[in-house]
Amino acid sequence: MPDFIVIGGGIAGVSAAAQLAPLGSVTLLETERTLAFHTTGRSAAMFVGNYGAEGSRPFALASYSFLESPPDGSVDAPLLSDRGLLWISDETRLDHLRSIAREGDAAGAGSVLVDADEVLRLVPKLRTERVAAGLYEPNALDIDVAALHQAFVRIARRAGAELRLSSPVTGLARKGQGWLVSTPGGDLECTAVVNASGAWGDVVAGLAGIEPVGLQPMRRTAFMVPGDHSYAAWPFVVDVDQLFYFRPDGAQILCSLAEESPSPPLDPRPDMADVALAIERINEATTLDIRSVNSQWTGLRTFAPDREMVIGEEPTAPGFFWLVGQGGTGIQTAPAYGALIASQVLDSGLPPGLSGVDPAVTSPARFR
Ligand SMILES: Cc1cc2nc3c(=O)[nH]c(=O)nc-3n(C[C@H](O)[C@H](O)[C@H](O)COP(=O)(O)OP(=O)(O)OC[C@H]3O[C@@H](n4cnc5c(N)ncnc54)[C@H](O)[C@@H]3O)c2cc1C
């Protein structure tokens, strides 16, 4: 019998499995035939200090050391590479740009306000008349998401974890001091369950008769258009009101409308109207003259009502742990929230590297 069962094989589930496996036996159960099939495989792959809910920012900072120097043998190449992030604003929205700058200062993100000349030097294809100023975060980085996910898988497997694919959890019930977890392949017993099922977080809790925390999955579509290797040094460019973003990606450009449209938990498909609107806005702001799309996809960014993550033991169900609601920052915060959930499952106190994190902010108890 495994000590711990982790439900979900996205970045959240494998981060928890990697942290728990050295401390007890772990079985991870994933519905799909492959890991990272849903949101984790569909992100923009960025590390941005000045982004996301206030309570998630210390998790990003606390994750940096793992991302920068992952454990020996867990990766074949660096997980991080230089990118930078540039918020851009026209004359009418400078107040908003300054408020983002203040948030960046508070988060210690190292972002600096830059004038229009500097914005245009960084991204020469922006239209002069559309740029009044920018906020540049030079420390923003590209994350190799597949390699990070694989690093957690390697660490977990080496410590003896079993990762079962095509194994949807269909039932959850208390059994003695632990849990009985049902799948089509049979039942499993364990002492603790970690619910890392992303957009399905409330659905999985419901299997155990636990009240939802009010998770809302939000669609976000991204797509690739033809680019040029000469754009390689551009930062990730975001409109100050998040009306669009784009970034170079090899010979292509990754673009998004940066939309947040509510959705039930499912495998979402792109709406071509979202792609068309993003192209219209990017073409208005730049001279890229985008006319064709190479590929497109949609992922669900899942938020709790206060947009903070939900990490910790369910007050009404001992041994049931939430690890959901990562919203738009679930990749860059994964090493830290994996460490936090493991310490909570083990009841071993806040790990030393997480001293800036306040577990009360992310506790599910705030909803009870
Ligand atoms: C367009 C886009 C851009 C983004 N950009 C960034 C970025 O730049 N940086 C960043 O940090 N984050 C970014 N994010 C957010 C990030 O991708 C998510 O926060 C993160 O991937 C969430 O991971 P997860 O493991 O919780 O969810 P998922 O990857 O969705 O994993 C949940 C898993 O649980 C499984 N599951 C569900 N129900 C069951 C069940 N009953 N039994 C077994 N398994 C089950 C699902 O099949 C799924 O595989 C972005 C997201 C999108 C969509």
Tab-separated table of C-alpha atoms and ligand atoms in Angstrom:
chain	number	residue	atom	x	y	z
A	1	MET	CA	0.000	0.000	0.000
A	2	PRO	CA	1.462	3.424	-0.980
A	3	ASP	CA	1.772	5.962	1.795
A	4	PHE	CA	0.758	8.785	-0.536
A	5	ILE	CA	-1.401	8.996	-3.661
A	6	VAL	CA	-1.012	12.011	-5.925
A	7	ILE	CA	-3.906	12.691	-8.317
A	8	GLY	CA	-2.786	14.385	-11.547
A	9	GLY	CA	0.367	14.214	-13.638
A	10	GLY	CA	0.767	17.884	-14.591
A	11	ILE	CA	3.549	19.998	-13.132
A	12	ALA	CA	1.796	20.219	-9.743
A	13	GLY	CA	1.394	16.458	-9.358
A	14	VAL	CA	4.937	15.563	-10.372
A	15	SER	CA	6.420	18.325	-8.193
A	16	ALA	CA	4.585	16.833	-5.207
A	17	ALA	CA	5.613	13.278	-6.165
A	18	ALA	CA	9.279	14.333	-6.458
A	19	GLN	CA	9.243	15.874	-2.991
A	20	LEU	CA	7.272	13.066	-1.329
A	21	ALA	CA	8.956	10.030	-2.909
A	22	PRO	CA	12.166	10.239	-0.852
A	23	LEU	CA	10.012	10.357	2.303
A	24	GLY	CA	7.512	7.549	1.689
A	25	SER	CA	6.033	5.382	-1.035
A	26	VAL	CA	4.155	7.331	-3.731
A	27	THR	CA	1.721	6.351	-6.468
A	28	LEU	CA	0.719	9.073	-8.942
A	29	LEU	CA	-2.514	8.527	-10.886
A	30	GLU	CA	-3.137	10.337	-14.183
A	31	THR	CA	-6.277	10.095	-16.347
A	32	GLU	CA	-4.555	10.644	-19.676
A	33	ARG	CA	-2.245	8.313	-21.598
A	34	THR	CA	0.554	10.880	-21.307
A	35	LEU	CA	1.722	13.171	-18.516
A	36	ALA	CA	1.477	16.972	-18.874
A	37	PHE	CA	-1.277	16.595	-21.481
A	38	HIS	CA	-3.434	19.443	-20.169
A	39	THR	CA	-2.434	22.934	-18.954
A	40	THR	CA	1.202	22.089	-18.206
A	41	GLY	CA	1.874	21.227	-21.842
A	42	ARG	CA	0.258	24.469	-23.059
A	43	SER	CA	1.975	27.302	-21.181
A	44	ALA	CA	4.006	30.301	-22.325
A	45	ALA	CA	6.986	28.912	-20.377
A	46	MET	CA	8.047	32.062	-18.549
A	47	PHE	CA	9.526	32.927	-15.168
A	48	VAL	CA	8.343	36.450	-14.299
A	49	GLY	CA	8.883	37.866	-10.812
A	50	ASN	CA	6.391	40.695	-11.335
A	51	TYR	CA	3.353	38.574	-12.206
A	52	GLY	CA	0.509	36.733	-10.563
A	53	ALA	CA	-1.275	36.926	-7.236
A	54	GLU	CA	0.604	38.600	-4.388
A	55	GLY	CA	0.832	35.383	-2.394
A	56	SER	CA	2.287	33.431	-5.336
A	57	ARG	CA	5.249	35.772	-5.832
A	58	PRO	CA	7.291	34.460	-2.890
A	59	PHE	CA	6.788	30.961	-4.333
A	60	ALA	CA	8.412	32.073	-7.600
A	61	LEU	CA	11.372	33.626	-5.794
A	62	ALA	CA	11.735	30.505	-3.621
A	63	SER	CA	11.683	28.319	-6.758
A	64	TYR	CA	14.543	30.124	-8.441
A	65	SER	CA	17.387	28.179	-6.816
A	66	PHE	CA	15.921	24.817	-7.942
A	67	LEU	CA	15.308	26.142	-11.468
A	68	GLU	CA	18.783	27.632	-11.655
A	69	SER	CA	20.596	24.582	-10.279
A	70	PRO	CA	18.356	21.514	-10.291
A	71	PRO	CA	19.476	18.375	-8.433
A	72	ASP	CA	22.298	16.384	-10.050
A	73	GLY	CA	21.159	14.036	-12.782
A	74	SER	CA	17.649	15.465	-13.026
A	75	VAL	CA	18.209	17.482	-16.228
A	76	ASP	CA	20.339	17.249	-19.367
A	77	ALA	CA	20.528	21.008	-20.053
A	78	PRO	CA	19.789	24.250	-18.148
A	79	LEU	CA	16.131	24.834	-17.306
A	80	LEU	CA	16.384	28.632	-17.570
A	81	SER	CA	17.541	30.917	-20.343
A	82	ASP	CA	17.597	34.689	-20.763
A	83	ARG	CA	14.524	36.427	-22.128
A	84	GLY	CA	13.412	39.592	-20.292
A	85	LEU	CA	9.864	40.915	-20.178
A	86	LEU	CA	8.612	44.255	-21.460
A	87	TRP	CA	5.249	45.778	-20.531
A	88	ILE	CA	4.341	48.417	-23.124
A	89	SER	CA	1.985	51.372	-22.818
A	90	ASP	CA	0.707	54.220	-24.948
A	91	GLU	CA	0.148	57.758	-23.540
A	92	THR	CA	-3.333	56.973	-22.217
A	93	ARG	CA	-2.397	54.121	-19.879
A	94	LEU	CA	0.795	55.289	-18.177
A	95	ASP	CA	-0.852	55.256	-14.721
A	96	HIS	CA	-1.453	51.540	-15.083
A	97	LEU	CA	2.149	50.988	-16.156
A	98	ARG	CA	3.361	52.831	-13.049
A	99	SER	CA	1.120	50.747	-10.783
A	100	ILE	CA	2.607	47.554	-12.281
A	101	ALA	CA	6.052	49.072	-11.658
A	102	ARG	CA	5.172	49.554	-7.970
A	103	GLU	CA	4.020	45.909	-7.725
A	104	GLY	CA	7.316	44.867	-9.291
A	105	ASP	CA	9.253	46.859	-6.701
A	106	ALA	CA	7.273	45.235	-3.897
A	107	ALA	CA	7.993	41.783	-5.349
A	108	GLY	CA	11.714	42.520	-5.752
A	109	ALA	CA	11.431	41.700	-9.472
A	110	GLY	CA	14.094	44.229	-10.526
A	111	SER	CA	11.900	45.858	-13.178
A	112	VAL	CA	12.724	49.361	-14.455
A	113	LEU	CA	10.622	52.003	-16.218
A	114	VAL	CA	12.086	52.767	-19.663
A	115	ASP	CA	11.275	55.490	-22.200
A	116	ALA	CA	9.881	55.011	-25.702
A	117	ASP	CA	13.349	55.067	-27.312
A	118	GLU	CA	14.495	52.168	-25.162
A	119	VAL	CA	11.282	50.222	-25.853
A	120	LEU	CA	11.843	50.631	-29.581
A	121	ARG	CA	15.499	49.682	-29.251
A	122	LEU	CA	14.463	46.450	-27.501
A	123	VAL	CA	11.705	45.650	-30.019
A	124	PRO	CA	12.205	47.631	-33.237
A	125	LYS	CA	9.024	46.253	-34.824
A	126	LEU	CA	6.755	48.125	-32.379
A	127	ARG	CA	5.004	51.125	-33.927
A	128	THR	CA	6.465	54.407	-32.627
A	129	GLU	CA	3.044	56.043	-32.210
A	130	ARG	CA	1.817	53.162	-30.006
A	131	VAL	CA	4.636	53.369	-27.464
A	132	ALA	CA	4.975	56.040	-24.761
A	133	ALA	CA	6.958	54.020	-22.204
A	134	GLY	CA	7.676	50.508	-21.014
A	135	LEU	CA	8.457	48.542	-17.896
A	136	TYR	CA	11.390	46.207	-18.483
A	137	GLU	CA	12.095	43.194	-16.271
A	138	PRO	CA	15.543	41.953	-17.409
A	139	ASN	CA	15.473	39.047	-14.939
A	140	ALA	CA	12.431	37.395	-16.547
A	141	LEU	CA	13.498	34.045	-17.994
A	142	ASP	CA	12.398	31.310	-20.357
A	143	ILE	CA	11.698	28.001	-18.602
A	144	ASP	CA	12.121	24.683	-20.399
A	145	VAL	CA	8.780	23.349	-19.113
A	146	ALA	CA	9.118	19.847	-20.571
A	147	ALA	CA	12.557	19.494	-18.990
A	148	LEU	CA	11.324	20.802	-15.620
A	149	HIS	CA	8.414	18.370	-15.660
A	150	GLN	CA	10.791	15.567	-16.633
A	151	ALA	CA	13.194	16.549	-13.847
A	152	PHE	CA	10.429	16.016	-11.278
A	153	VAL	CA	9.505	12.699	-12.942
A	154	ARG	CA	13.122	11.509	-12.782
A	155	ILE	CA	13.510	12.493	-9.137
A	156	ALA	CA	10.240	10.793	-8.225
A	157	ARG	CA	10.976	7.578	-10.151
A	158	ARG	CA	14.524	7.292	-8.806
A	159	ALA	CA	13.095	7.500	-5.292
A	160	GLY	CA	10.700	4.655	-6.129
A	161	ALA	CA	7.489	6.474	-7.082
A	162	GLU	CA	5.089	4.697	-9.413
A	163	LEU	CA	3.444	6.846	-12.096
A	164	ARG	CA	0.303	5.242	-13.520
A	165	LEU	CA	-1.128	6.591	-16.771
A	166	SER	CA	-4.690	5.995	-18.037
A	167	SER	CA	-5.718	5.778	-14.382
A	168	PRO	CA	-8.516	8.225	-13.640
A	169	VAL	CA	-9.544	8.456	-10.012
A	170	THR	CA	-13.266	7.687	-9.959
A	171	GLY	CA	-13.925	7.414	-6.237
A	172	LEU	CA	-12.472	8.591	-2.934
A	173	ALA	CA	-13.598	7.475	0.512
A	174	ARG	CA	-12.244	7.496	4.047
A	175	LYS	CA	-11.029	4.073	5.176
A	176	GLY	CA	-9.824	3.799	8.754
A	177	GLN	CA	-7.273	6.555	9.283
A	178	GLY	CA	-6.536	6.741	5.547
A	179	TRP	CA	-8.192	6.800	2.135
A	180	LEU	CA	-9.580	4.333	-0.373
A	181	VAL	CA	-8.917	5.551	-3.918
A	182	SER	CA	-10.867	3.921	-6.771
A	183	THR	CA	-9.729	3.652	-10.381
A	184	PRO	CA	-11.001	1.457	-13.241
A	185	GLY	CA	-7.918	-0.722	-12.637
A	186	GLY	CA	-8.792	-1.361	-8.989
A	187	ASP	CA	-8.797	0.241	-5.561
A	188	LEU	CA	-5.777	1.556	-3.656
A	189	GLU	CA	-5.401	2.479	-0.004
A	190	CYS	CA	-3.123	5.185	1.343
A	191	THR	CA	-2.583	7.433	4.327
A	192	ALA	CA	-2.780	10.732	2.431
A	193	VAL	CA	-4.126	11.969	-0.898
A	194	VAL	CA	-2.763	14.996	-2.799
A	195	ASN	CA	-5.330	16.510	-5.157
A	196	ALA	CA	-3.247	18.000	-7.994
A	197	SER	CA	-5.909	17.622	-10.658
A	198	GLY	CA	-5.754	21.178	-12.032
A	199	ALA	CA	-9.043	22.320	-13.561
A	200	TRP	CA	-10.738	19.237	-12.078
A	201	GLY	CA	-9.733	20.103	-8.494
A	202	ASP	CA	-13.284	20.649	-7.218
A	203	VAL	CA	-14.567	17.624	-9.140
A	204	VAL	CA	-11.990	15.363	-7.491
A	205	ALA	CA	-12.784	16.830	-4.050
A	206	GLY	CA	-16.444	16.132	-4.755
A	207	LEU	CA	-15.666	12.436	-5.178
A	208	ALA	CA	-14.737	12.479	-1.478
A	209	GLY	CA	-17.840	14.476	-0.533
A	210	ILE	CA	-15.677	17.551	0.139
A	211	GLU	CA	-17.148	20.991	-0.540
A	212	PRO	CA	-15.626	22.800	-3.542
A	213	VAL	CA	-13.301	25.750	-2.962
A	214	GLY	CA	-14.805	27.492	-6.003
A	215	LEU	CA	-12.170	26.857	-8.658
A	216	GLN	CA	-12.781	28.551	-11.996
A	217	PRO	CA	-10.858	27.334	-15.045
A	218	MET	CA	-10.184	30.169	-17.530
A	219	ARG	CA	-9.370	29.612	-21.180
A	220	ARG	CA	-6.216	31.105	-22.668
A	221	THR	CA	-5.263	30.549	-26.301
A	222	ALA	CA	-1.749	30.762	-27.716
A	223	PHE	CA	-0.579	30.373	-31.290
A	224	MET	CA	2.551	30.394	-33.406
A	225	VAL	CA	3.080	32.616	-36.436
A	226	PRO	CA	6.057	32.876	-38.779
A	227	GLY	CA	8.912	34.924	-37.276
A	228	ASP	CA	12.588	35.335	-37.908
A	229	HIS	CA	15.765	34.285	-36.119
A	230	SER	CA	16.781	37.955	-36.060
A	231	TYR	CA	14.034	38.531	-33.421
A	232	ALA	CA	15.705	36.103	-31.014
A	233	ALA	CA	16.904	38.749	-28.540
A	234	TRP	CA	13.471	40.386	-28.135
A	235	PRO	CA	11.925	40.182	-24.690
A	236	PHE	CA	8.455	38.795	-24.000
A	237	VAL	CA	6.206	41.775	-24.880
A	238	VAL	CA	2.959	42.343	-22.970
A	239	ASP	CA	0.390	45.083	-23.458
A	240	VAL	CA	-0.057	46.994	-20.181
A	241	ASP	CA	-3.735	45.944	-20.009
A	242	GLN	CA	-2.868	42.404	-21.133
A	243	LEU	CA	-4.801	42.857	-24.393
A	244	PHE	CA	-2.153	40.685	-26.120
A	245	TYR	CA	1.361	39.334	-25.718
A	246	PHE	CA	4.034	37.940	-28.013
A	247	ARG	CA	7.555	36.579	-27.836
A	248	PRO	CA	10.093	35.135	-30.257
A	249	ASP	CA	10.365	31.348	-30.320
A	250	GLY	CA	13.076	30.175	-32.739
A	251	ALA	CA	11.944	31.035	-36.259
A	252	GLN	CA	8.394	31.637	-35.006
A	253	ILE	CA	6.578	34.097	-32.732
A	254	LEU	CA	4.331	32.861	-29.928
A	255	CYS	CA	1.288	35.113	-29.592
A	256	SER	CA	-1.767	35.286	-27.361
A	257	LEU	CA	-4.855	37.381	-26.774
A	258	ALA	CA	-4.137	36.862	-23.065
A	259	GLU	CA	-7.858	36.252	-22.617
A	260	GLU	CA	-9.520	34.876	-19.503
A	261	SER	CA	-12.801	33.228	-20.498
A	262	PRO	CA	-14.532	30.955	-17.983
A	263	SER	CA	-14.807	27.278	-18.939
A	264	PRO	CA	-15.838	24.031	-17.324
A	265	PRO	CA	-12.966	21.574	-16.782
A	266	LEU	CA	-12.368	19.920	-20.161
A	267	ASP	CA	-9.865	19.677	-23.009
A	268	PRO	CA	-10.416	23.111	-24.611
A	269	ARG	CA	-10.062	23.866	-28.322
A	270	PRO	CA	-9.002	27.252	-29.755
A	271	ASP	CA	-11.680	29.669	-30.876
A	272	MET	CA	-10.402	31.202	-34.125
A	273	ALA	CA	-12.129	34.482	-33.228
A	274	ASP	CA	-9.696	34.824	-30.286
A	275	VAL	CA	-6.758	34.156	-32.602
A	276	ALA	CA	-8.032	36.700	-35.155
A	277	LEU	CA	-8.528	39.390	-32.492
A	278	ALA	CA	-5.027	38.832	-31.123
A	279	ILE	CA	-3.563	39.149	-34.633
A	280	GLU	CA	-5.530	42.359	-35.193
A	281	ARG	CA	-4.223	43.884	-31.953
A	282	ILE	CA	-0.614	42.794	-32.515
A	283	ASN	CA	-0.672	44.089	-36.084
A	284	GLU	CA	-2.017	47.426	-34.791
A	285	ALA	CA	0.818	47.679	-32.271
A	286	THR	CA	3.635	46.416	-34.508
A	287	THR	CA	4.791	46.243	-38.115
A	288	LEU	CA	4.955	42.426	-37.956
A	289	ASP	CA	2.099	42.186	-40.505
A	290	ILE	CA	0.983	38.749	-39.316
A	291	ARG	CA	-1.024	36.982	-42.031
A	292	SER	CA	-0.860	33.283	-41.198
A	293	VAL	CA	-0.889	30.947	-38.202
A	294	ASN	CA	1.303	27.837	-37.955
A	295	SER	CA	-0.400	26.214	-34.947
A	296	GLN	CA	-2.701	27.086	-32.053
A	297	TRP	CA	-3.791	25.626	-28.734
A	298	THR	CA	-5.832	26.520	-25.657
A	299	GLY	CA	-5.142	25.766	-22.002
A	300	LEU	CA	-7.101	26.292	-18.799
A	301	ARG	CA	-5.595	28.541	-16.142
A	302	THR	CA	-7.498	27.649	-12.984
A	303	PHE	CA	-8.125	30.178	-10.216
A	304	ALA	CA	-9.615	30.128	-6.724
A	305	PRO	CA	-12.045	33.005	-6.019
A	306	ASP	CA	-9.245	35.180	-4.522
A	307	ARG	CA	-6.767	34.054	-7.238
A	308	GLU	CA	-4.341	32.693	-4.642
A	309	MET	CA	-3.205	29.055	-4.855
A	310	VAL	CA	-4.901	26.413	-2.691
A	311	ILE	CA	-2.263	24.370	-0.884
A	312	GLY	CA	-2.756	22.310	2.245
A	313	GLU	CA	-4.923	19.913	4.185
A	314	GLU	CA	-8.689	20.115	3.883
A	315	PRO	CA	-9.931	21.091	7.376
A	316	THR	CA	-12.989	18.837	7.048
A	317	ALA	CA	-11.135	15.757	5.751
A	318	PRO	CA	-7.874	14.733	7.449
A	319	GLY	CA	-5.343	13.319	5.004
A	320	PHE	CA	-6.854	15.059	1.954
A	321	PHE	CA	-4.486	17.749	0.624
A	322	TRP	CA	-5.259	20.381	-2.024
A	323	LEU	CA	-2.590	21.459	-4.556
A	324	VAL	CA	-4.627	23.448	-7.072
A	325	GLY	CA	-5.463	26.978	-8.267
A	326	GLN	CA	-2.022	27.766	-9.711
A	327	GLY	CA	-3.611	30.096	-12.281
A	328	GLY	CA	-1.045	31.609	-14.640
A	329	THR	CA	2.053	30.908	-12.539
A	330	GLY	CA	1.988	27.174	-11.883
A	331	ILE	CA	5.232	26.443	-13.728
A	332	GLN	CA	7.456	29.094	-12.161
A	333	THR	CA	6.244	28.300	-8.631
A	334	ALA	CA	6.335	24.483	-8.850
A	335	PRO	CA	9.576	23.709	-6.967
A	336	ALA	CA	8.414	25.791	-3.983
A	337	TYR	CA	4.806	24.590	-3.786
A	338	GLY	CA	5.988	20.995	-4.199
A	339	ALA	CA	8.245	21.479	-1.186
A	340	LEU	CA	5.431	23.132	0.798
A	341	ILE	CA	2.859	20.399	0.135
A	342	ALA	CA	5.375	17.683	1.084
A	343	SER	CA	6.118	19.452	4.375
A	344	GLN	CA	2.398	19.712	5.068
A	345	VAL	CA	1.704	16.049	4.255
A	346	LEU	CA	4.620	15.081	6.514
A	347	ASP	CA	3.673	17.758	9.080
A	348	SER	CA	7.361	18.663	9.229
A	349	GLY	CA	7.207	22.475	9.386
A	350	LEU	CA	8.006	25.105	6.771
A	351	PRO	CA	11.111	24.113	4.762
A	352	PRO	CA	14.039	26.552	5.208
A	353	GLY	CA	14.017	27.727	1.577
A	354	LEU	CA	10.401	28.873	1.909
A	355	SER	CA	10.836	31.451	4.648
A	356	GLY	CA	9.218	34.175	2.479
A	357	VAL	CA	6.078	32.094	1.918
A	358	ASP	CA	2.979	32.535	4.099
A	359	PRO	CA	1.098	29.196	4.119
A	360	ALA	CA	-1.990	30.892	5.607
A	361	VAL	CA	-2.478	32.810	2.321
A	362	THR	CA	-2.750	29.592	0.318
A	363	SER	CA	-4.447	27.406	2.940
A	364	PRO	CA	-7.811	25.850	1.996
A	365	ALA	CA	-8.951	26.785	5.511
A	366	ARG	CA	-9.628	30.316	4.202
A	367	PHE	CA	-12.704	28.962	2.416
A	368	ARG	CA	-14.169	27.128	5.413
B	1	LIG	C1	-1.529	29.845	-22.426
B	1	LIG	C2	-0.954	29.628	-21.033
B	1	LIG	C3	0.229	30.256	-20.685
B	1	LIG	C4	0.812	30.031	-19.427
B	1	LIG	N1	2.029	30.579	-19.171
B	1	LIG	C5	2.650	30.318	-17.987
B	1	LIG	C6	3.958	30.823	-17.750
B	1	LIG	O1	4.572	31.481	-18.593
B	1	LIG	N2	4.543	30.555	-16.533
B	1	LIG	C7	3.895	29.831	-15.562
B	1	LIG	O2	4.454	29.632	-14.477
B	1	LIG	N3	2.645	29.316	-15.792
B	1	LIG	C8	2.011	29.541	-16.973
B	1	LIG	N4	0.762	29.040	-17.210
B	1	LIG	C9	0.064	28.347	-16.110
B	1	LIG	C10	0.549	26.927	-15.927
B	1	LIG	O3	0.609	26.274	-17.171
B	1	LIG	C11	-0.413	26.191	-14.958
B	1	LIG	O4	-0.515	26.936	-13.743
B	1	LIG	C12	0.087	24.795	-14.617
B	1	LIG	O5	0.407	24.081	-15.781
B	1	LIG	C13	-0.987	24.031	-13.835
B	1	LIG	O6	-0.482	22.716	-13.631
B	1	LIG	P1	-1.390	21.581	-13.010
B	1	LIG	O7	-0.519	20.409	-12.802
B	1	LIG	O8	-2.133	22.136	-11.847
B	1	LIG	O9	-2.531	21.301	-14.104
B	1	LIG	P2	-2.537	20.292	-15.336
B	1	LIG	O10	-1.305	20.387	-16.135
B	1	LIG	O11	-3.824	20.556	-16.075
B	1	LIG	O12	-2.562	18.867	-14.664
B	1	LIG	C14	-3.690	18.354	-14.000
B	1	LIG	C15	-3.777	16.884	-14.359
B	1	LIG	O13	-4.745	16.236	-13.530
B	1	LIG	C16	-5.303	15.188	-14.291
B	1	LIG	N5	-6.577	14.761	-13.682
B	1	LIG	C17	-7.727	15.463	-13.585
B	1	LIG	N6	-8.682	14.721	-12.979
B	1	LIG	C18	-8.101	13.523	-12.675
B	1	LIG	C19	-8.582	12.325	-12.050
B	1	LIG	N7	-9.863	12.226	-11.618
B	1	LIG	N8	-7.742	11.289	-11.929
B	1	LIG	C20	-6.437	11.377	-12.361
B	1	LIG	N9	-5.943	12.480	-12.978
B	1	LIG	C21	-6.761	13.536	-13.126
B	1	LIG	C22	-5.474	15.828	-15.663
B	1	LIG	O14	-5.625	14.847	-16.674
B	1	LIG	C23	-4.206	16.642	-15.786
B	1	LIG	O15	-3.184	15.930	-16.463
B	1	LIG	C24	0.153	29.207	-18.463
B	1	LIG	C25	-1.038	28.577	-18.821
B	1	LIG	C26	-1.585	28.765	-20.087
B	1	LIG	C27	-2.862	28.045	-20.456
